[in-house]
mmCIF file of C-alpha atoms and ligand atoms in Angstrom:
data_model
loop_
_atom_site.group_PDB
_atom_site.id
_atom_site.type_symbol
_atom_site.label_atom_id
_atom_site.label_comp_id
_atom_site.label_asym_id
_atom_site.label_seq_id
_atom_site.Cartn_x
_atom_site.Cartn_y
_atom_site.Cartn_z
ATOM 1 C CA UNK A 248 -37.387 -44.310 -86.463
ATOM 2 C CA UNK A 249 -39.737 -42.165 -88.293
ATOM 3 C CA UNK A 250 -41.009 -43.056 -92.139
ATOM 4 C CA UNK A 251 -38.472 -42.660 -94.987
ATOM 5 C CA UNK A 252 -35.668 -41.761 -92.295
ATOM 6 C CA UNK A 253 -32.819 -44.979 -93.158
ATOM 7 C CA UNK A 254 -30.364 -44.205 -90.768
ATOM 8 C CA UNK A 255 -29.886 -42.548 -87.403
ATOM 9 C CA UNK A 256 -26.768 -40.339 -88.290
ATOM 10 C CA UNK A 257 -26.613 -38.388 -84.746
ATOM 11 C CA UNK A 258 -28.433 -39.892 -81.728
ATOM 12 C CA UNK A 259 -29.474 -37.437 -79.345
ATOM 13 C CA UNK A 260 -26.479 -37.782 -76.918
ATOM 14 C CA UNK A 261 -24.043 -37.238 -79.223
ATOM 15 C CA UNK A 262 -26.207 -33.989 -80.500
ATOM 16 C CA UNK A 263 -25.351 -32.976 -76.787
ATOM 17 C CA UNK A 264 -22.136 -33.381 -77.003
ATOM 18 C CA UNK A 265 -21.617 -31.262 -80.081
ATOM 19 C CA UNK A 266 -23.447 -28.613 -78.735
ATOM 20 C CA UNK A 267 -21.340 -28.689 -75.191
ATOM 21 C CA UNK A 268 -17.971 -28.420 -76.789
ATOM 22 C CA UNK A 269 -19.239 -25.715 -79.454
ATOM 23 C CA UNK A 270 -20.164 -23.797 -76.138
ATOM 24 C CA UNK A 271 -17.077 -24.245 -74.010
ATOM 25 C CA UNK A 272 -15.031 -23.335 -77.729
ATOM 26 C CA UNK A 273 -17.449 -20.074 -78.039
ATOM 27 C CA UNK A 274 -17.242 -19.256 -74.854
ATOM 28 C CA UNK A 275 -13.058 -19.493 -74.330
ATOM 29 C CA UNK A 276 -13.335 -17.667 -77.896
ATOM 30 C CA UNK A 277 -15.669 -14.505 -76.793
ATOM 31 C CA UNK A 278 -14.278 -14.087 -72.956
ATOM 32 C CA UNK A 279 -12.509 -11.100 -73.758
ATOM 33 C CA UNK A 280 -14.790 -8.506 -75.759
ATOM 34 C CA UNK A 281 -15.463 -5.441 -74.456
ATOM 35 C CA UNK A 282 -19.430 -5.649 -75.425
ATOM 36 C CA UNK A 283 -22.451 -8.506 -75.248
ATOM 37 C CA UNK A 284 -22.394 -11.202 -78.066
ATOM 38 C CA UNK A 285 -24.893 -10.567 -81.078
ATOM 39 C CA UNK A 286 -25.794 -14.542 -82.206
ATOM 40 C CA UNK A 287 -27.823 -14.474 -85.153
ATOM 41 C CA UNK A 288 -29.547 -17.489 -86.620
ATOM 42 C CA UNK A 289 -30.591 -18.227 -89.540
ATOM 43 C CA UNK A 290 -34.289 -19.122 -89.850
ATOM 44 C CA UNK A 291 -35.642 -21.626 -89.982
ATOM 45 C CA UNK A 292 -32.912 -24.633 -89.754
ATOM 46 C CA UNK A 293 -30.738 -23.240 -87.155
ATOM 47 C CA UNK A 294 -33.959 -22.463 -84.493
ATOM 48 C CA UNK A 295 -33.575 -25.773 -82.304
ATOM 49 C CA UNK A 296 -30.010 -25.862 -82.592
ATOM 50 C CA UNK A 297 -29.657 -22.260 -81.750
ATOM 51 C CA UNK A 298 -31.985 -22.734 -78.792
ATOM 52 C CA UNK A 299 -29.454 -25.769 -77.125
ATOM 53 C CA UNK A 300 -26.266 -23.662 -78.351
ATOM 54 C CA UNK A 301 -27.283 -20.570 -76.431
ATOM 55 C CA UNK A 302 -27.879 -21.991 -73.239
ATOM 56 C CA UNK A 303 -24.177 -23.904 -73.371
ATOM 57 C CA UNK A 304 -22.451 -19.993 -74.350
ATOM 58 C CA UNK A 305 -21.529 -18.395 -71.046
ATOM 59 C CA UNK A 306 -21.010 -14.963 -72.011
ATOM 60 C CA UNK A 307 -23.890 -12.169 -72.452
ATOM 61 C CA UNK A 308 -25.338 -12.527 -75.670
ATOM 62 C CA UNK A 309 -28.577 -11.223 -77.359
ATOM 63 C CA UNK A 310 -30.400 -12.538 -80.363
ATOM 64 C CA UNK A 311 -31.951 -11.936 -83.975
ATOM 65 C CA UNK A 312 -32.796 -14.115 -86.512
ATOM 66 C CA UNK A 313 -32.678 -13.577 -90.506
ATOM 67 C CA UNK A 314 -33.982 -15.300 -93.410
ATOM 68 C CA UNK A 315 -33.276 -16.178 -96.315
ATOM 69 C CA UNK A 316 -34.054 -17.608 -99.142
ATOM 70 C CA UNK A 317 -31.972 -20.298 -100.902
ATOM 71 C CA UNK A 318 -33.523 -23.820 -102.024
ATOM 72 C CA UNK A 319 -37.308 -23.573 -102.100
ATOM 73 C CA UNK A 320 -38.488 -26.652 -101.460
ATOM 74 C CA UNK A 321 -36.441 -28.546 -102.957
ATOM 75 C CA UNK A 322 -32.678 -30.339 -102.198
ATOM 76 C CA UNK A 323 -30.615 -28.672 -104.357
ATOM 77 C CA UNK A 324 -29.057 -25.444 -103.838
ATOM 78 C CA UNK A 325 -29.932 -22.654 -106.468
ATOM 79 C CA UNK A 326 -27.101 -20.322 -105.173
ATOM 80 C CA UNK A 327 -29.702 -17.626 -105.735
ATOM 81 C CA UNK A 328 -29.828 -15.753 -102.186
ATOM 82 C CA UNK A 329 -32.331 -13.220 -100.956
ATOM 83 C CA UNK A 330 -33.140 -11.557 -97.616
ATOM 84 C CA UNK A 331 -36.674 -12.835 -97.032
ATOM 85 C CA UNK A 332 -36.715 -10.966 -93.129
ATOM 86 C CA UNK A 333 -34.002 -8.973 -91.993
ATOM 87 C CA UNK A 334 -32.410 -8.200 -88.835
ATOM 88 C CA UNK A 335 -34.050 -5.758 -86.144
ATOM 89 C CA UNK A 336 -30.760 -4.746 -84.969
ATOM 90 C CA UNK A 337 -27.871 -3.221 -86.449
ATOM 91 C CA UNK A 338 -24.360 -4.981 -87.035
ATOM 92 C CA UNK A 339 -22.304 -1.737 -86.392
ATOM 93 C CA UNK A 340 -19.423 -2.255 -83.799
ATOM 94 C CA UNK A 341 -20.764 -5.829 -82.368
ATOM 95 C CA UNK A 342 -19.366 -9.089 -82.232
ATOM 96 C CA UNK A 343 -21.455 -11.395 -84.663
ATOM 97 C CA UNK A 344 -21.788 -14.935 -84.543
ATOM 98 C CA UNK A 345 -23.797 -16.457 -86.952
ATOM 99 C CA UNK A 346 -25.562 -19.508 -86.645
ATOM 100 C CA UNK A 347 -26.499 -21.669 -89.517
ATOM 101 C CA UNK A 348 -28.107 -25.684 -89.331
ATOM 102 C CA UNK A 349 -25.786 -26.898 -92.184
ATOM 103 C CA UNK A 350 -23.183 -25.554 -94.938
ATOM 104 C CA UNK A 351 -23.590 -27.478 -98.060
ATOM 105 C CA UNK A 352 -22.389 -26.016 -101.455
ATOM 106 C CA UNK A 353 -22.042 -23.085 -98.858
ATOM 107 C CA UNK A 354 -23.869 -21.116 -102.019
ATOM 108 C CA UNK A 355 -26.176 -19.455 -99.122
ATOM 109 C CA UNK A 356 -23.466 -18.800 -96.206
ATOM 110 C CA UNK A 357 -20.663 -17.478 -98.649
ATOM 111 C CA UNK A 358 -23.435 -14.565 -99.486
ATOM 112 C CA UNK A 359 -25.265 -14.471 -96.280
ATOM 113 C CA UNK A 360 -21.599 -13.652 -94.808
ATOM 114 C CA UNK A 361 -20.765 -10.541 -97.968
ATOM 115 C CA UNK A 362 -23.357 -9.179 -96.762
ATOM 116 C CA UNK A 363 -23.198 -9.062 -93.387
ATOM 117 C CA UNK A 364 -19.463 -8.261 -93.668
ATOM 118 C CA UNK A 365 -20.584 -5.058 -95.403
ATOM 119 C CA UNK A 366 -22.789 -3.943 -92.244
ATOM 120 C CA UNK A 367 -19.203 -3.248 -90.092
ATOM 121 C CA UNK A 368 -19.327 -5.874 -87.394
ATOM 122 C CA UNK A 369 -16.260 -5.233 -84.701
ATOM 123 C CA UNK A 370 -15.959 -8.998 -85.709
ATOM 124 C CA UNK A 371 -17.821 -12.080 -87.427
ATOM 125 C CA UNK A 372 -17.418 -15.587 -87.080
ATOM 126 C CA UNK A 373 -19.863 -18.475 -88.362
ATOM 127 C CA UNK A 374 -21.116 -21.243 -86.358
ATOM 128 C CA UNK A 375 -22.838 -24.559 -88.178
ATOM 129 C CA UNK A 376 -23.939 -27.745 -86.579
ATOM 130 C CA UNK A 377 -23.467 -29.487 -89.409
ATOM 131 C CA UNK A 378 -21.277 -29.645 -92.797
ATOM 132 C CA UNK A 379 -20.927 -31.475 -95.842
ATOM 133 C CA UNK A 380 -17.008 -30.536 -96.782
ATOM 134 C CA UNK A 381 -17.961 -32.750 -99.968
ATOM 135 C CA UNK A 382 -20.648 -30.815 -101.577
ATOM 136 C CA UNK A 383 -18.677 -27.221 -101.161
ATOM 137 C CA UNK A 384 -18.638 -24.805 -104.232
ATOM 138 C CA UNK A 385 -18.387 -21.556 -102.273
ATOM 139 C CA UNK A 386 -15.441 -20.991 -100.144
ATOM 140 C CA UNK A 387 -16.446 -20.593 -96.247
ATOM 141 C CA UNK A 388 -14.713 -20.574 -93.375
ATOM 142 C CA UNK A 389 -16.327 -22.314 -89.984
ATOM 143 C CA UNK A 390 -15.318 -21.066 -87.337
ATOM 144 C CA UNK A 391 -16.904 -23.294 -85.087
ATOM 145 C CA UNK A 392 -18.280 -26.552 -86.708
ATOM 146 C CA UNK A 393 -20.637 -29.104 -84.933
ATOM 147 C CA UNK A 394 -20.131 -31.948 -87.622
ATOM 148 C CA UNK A 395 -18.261 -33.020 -90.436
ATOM 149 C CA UNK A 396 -21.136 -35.359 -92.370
ATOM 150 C CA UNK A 397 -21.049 -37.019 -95.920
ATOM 151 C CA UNK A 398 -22.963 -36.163 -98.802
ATOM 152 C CA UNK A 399 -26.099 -37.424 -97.897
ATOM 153 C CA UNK A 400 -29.425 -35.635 -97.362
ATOM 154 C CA UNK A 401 -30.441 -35.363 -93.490
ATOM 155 C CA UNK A 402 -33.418 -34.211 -91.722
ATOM 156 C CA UNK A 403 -34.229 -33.776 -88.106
ATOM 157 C CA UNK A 404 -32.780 -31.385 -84.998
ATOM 158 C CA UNK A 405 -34.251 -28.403 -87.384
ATOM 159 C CA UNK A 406 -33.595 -29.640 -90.674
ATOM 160 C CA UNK A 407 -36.086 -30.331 -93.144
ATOM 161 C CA UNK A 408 -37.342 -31.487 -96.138
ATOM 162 C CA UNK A 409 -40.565 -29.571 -97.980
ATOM 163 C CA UNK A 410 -40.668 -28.432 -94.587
ATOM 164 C CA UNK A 411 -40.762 -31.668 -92.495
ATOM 165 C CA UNK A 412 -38.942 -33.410 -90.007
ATOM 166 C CA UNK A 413 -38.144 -30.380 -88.168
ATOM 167 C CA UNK A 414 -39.289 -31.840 -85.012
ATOM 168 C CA UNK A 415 -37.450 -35.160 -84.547
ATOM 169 C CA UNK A 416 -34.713 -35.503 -82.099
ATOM 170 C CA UNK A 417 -31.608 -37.057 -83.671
ATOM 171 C CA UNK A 418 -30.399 -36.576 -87.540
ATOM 172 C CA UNK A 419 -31.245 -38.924 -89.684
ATOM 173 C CA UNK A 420 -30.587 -39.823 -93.463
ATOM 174 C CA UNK A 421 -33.833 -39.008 -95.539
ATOM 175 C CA UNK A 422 -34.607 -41.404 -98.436
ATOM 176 C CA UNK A 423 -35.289 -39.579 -101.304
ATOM 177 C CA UNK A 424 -37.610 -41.502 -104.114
ATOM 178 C CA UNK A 425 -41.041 -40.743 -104.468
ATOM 179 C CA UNK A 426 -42.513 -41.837 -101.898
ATOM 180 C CA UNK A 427 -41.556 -39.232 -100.056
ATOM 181 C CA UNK A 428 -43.956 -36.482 -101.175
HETATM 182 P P1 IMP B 1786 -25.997 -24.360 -99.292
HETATM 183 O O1 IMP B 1786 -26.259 -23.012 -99.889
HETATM 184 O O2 IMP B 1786 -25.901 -25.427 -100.334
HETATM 185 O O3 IMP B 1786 -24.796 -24.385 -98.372
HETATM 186 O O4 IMP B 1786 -27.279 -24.785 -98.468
HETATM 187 C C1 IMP B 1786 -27.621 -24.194 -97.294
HETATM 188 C C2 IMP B 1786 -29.020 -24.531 -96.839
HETATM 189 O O5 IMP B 1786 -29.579 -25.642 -97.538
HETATM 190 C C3 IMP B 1786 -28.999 -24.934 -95.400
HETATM 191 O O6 IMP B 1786 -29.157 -23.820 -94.566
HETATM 192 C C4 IMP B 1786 -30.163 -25.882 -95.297
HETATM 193 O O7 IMP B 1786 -31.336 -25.158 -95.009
HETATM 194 C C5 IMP B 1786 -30.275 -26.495 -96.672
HETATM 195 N N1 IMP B 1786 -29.659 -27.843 -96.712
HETATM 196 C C6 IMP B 1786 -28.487 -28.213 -97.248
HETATM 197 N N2 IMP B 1786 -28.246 -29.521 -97.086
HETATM 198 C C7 IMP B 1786 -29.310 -30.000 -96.412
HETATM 199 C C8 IMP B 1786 -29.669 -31.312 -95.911
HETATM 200 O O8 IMP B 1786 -28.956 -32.321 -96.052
HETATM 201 N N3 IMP B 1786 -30.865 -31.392 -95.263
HETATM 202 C C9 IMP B 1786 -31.683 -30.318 -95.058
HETATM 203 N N4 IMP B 1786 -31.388 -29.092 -95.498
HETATM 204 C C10 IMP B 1786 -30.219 -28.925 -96.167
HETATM 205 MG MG1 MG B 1787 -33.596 -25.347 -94.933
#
């Protein structure tokens, strides 16, 4: 296990079984529209998950990524949201998915998801791998959700901390003191 990581919360195998199912449920959910599949992830947690999902989705699909702003550095959500790069493509007419690493106080998604309401997708639906049910303060709905984990802050499989941890494999519980700096 890597420094300050305490626990293993999602081995790598079960990471690939999250992402299969989310693909077969995707896929059964988007067979029928008369157009490709817009997925649009949110940068930068949702890049490596976003990479497995869209090779388990097996209808045509293009791509964009946003971001935005919402924590800093830190680990607690400020529930102050801004567009930091914006989409290339417009919403107008398509189906959306969009693709987030984890919903937390769901501060970020809940405006992320105004927003992009307001551009006139034909239809949007959200897609996280991960979510912490416990920590909510902003209502959102997941349409499909990866995993249901407790209040606990995790790194790894795109997730970071100051910007770390991005590149290991599984998800693991980060232990915050400060030693970790
Ligand atoms: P929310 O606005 O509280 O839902 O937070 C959303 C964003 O905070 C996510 O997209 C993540 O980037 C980040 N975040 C929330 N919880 C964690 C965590 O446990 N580890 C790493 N990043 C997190
Ligand atoms: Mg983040």
């Amino acid at each position: 296990m890597a420094e300050h990581i305490t626990e293993i919360l999602i081995d790598e195998t079960q990471i690939q079984q999250i992402v299969e199912r989310l693909g077969r449920e995707i896929t059964a959910s988007y067979q029928d529209i008369p157009g490709e599949l817009m997925v649009i992830g949110l940068l930068r947690g949702s890049f490596v998950f976003m990479a497995d999902l869209i090779r388990t989705i097996e209808v045509p699909l293009v791509v964009d990524f946003m971001t935005v702003s919402s924590y800093g550095d830190g680990t607690v959500s400020s529930g102050d949201v801004k567009i930091i790069m914006d989409l290339d493509t417009s919403l107008e007419g398509r189906d959306v998915l969009l693709v987030e690493d984890i919903v937390d106080t769901g501060n970020t998604f809940a405006k992320v998801v105004r927003m992009m309401k307001n551009r006139n997708p034909r239809s949007l639906k959200i897609c996280s791998f991960l979510n912490k049910p416990e920590c909510r303060v902003a209502e959102v709905d997941i349409d499909f959700c990866g995993c249901d984990i407790p209040d606990k802050f995790v790194v790894g499989y795109g997730l970071d901390y100051a910007q770390r941890y991005r590149n290991l494999p599984y998800v693991g519980v980060l232990q915050l003191d400060e030693s970790v700096a």
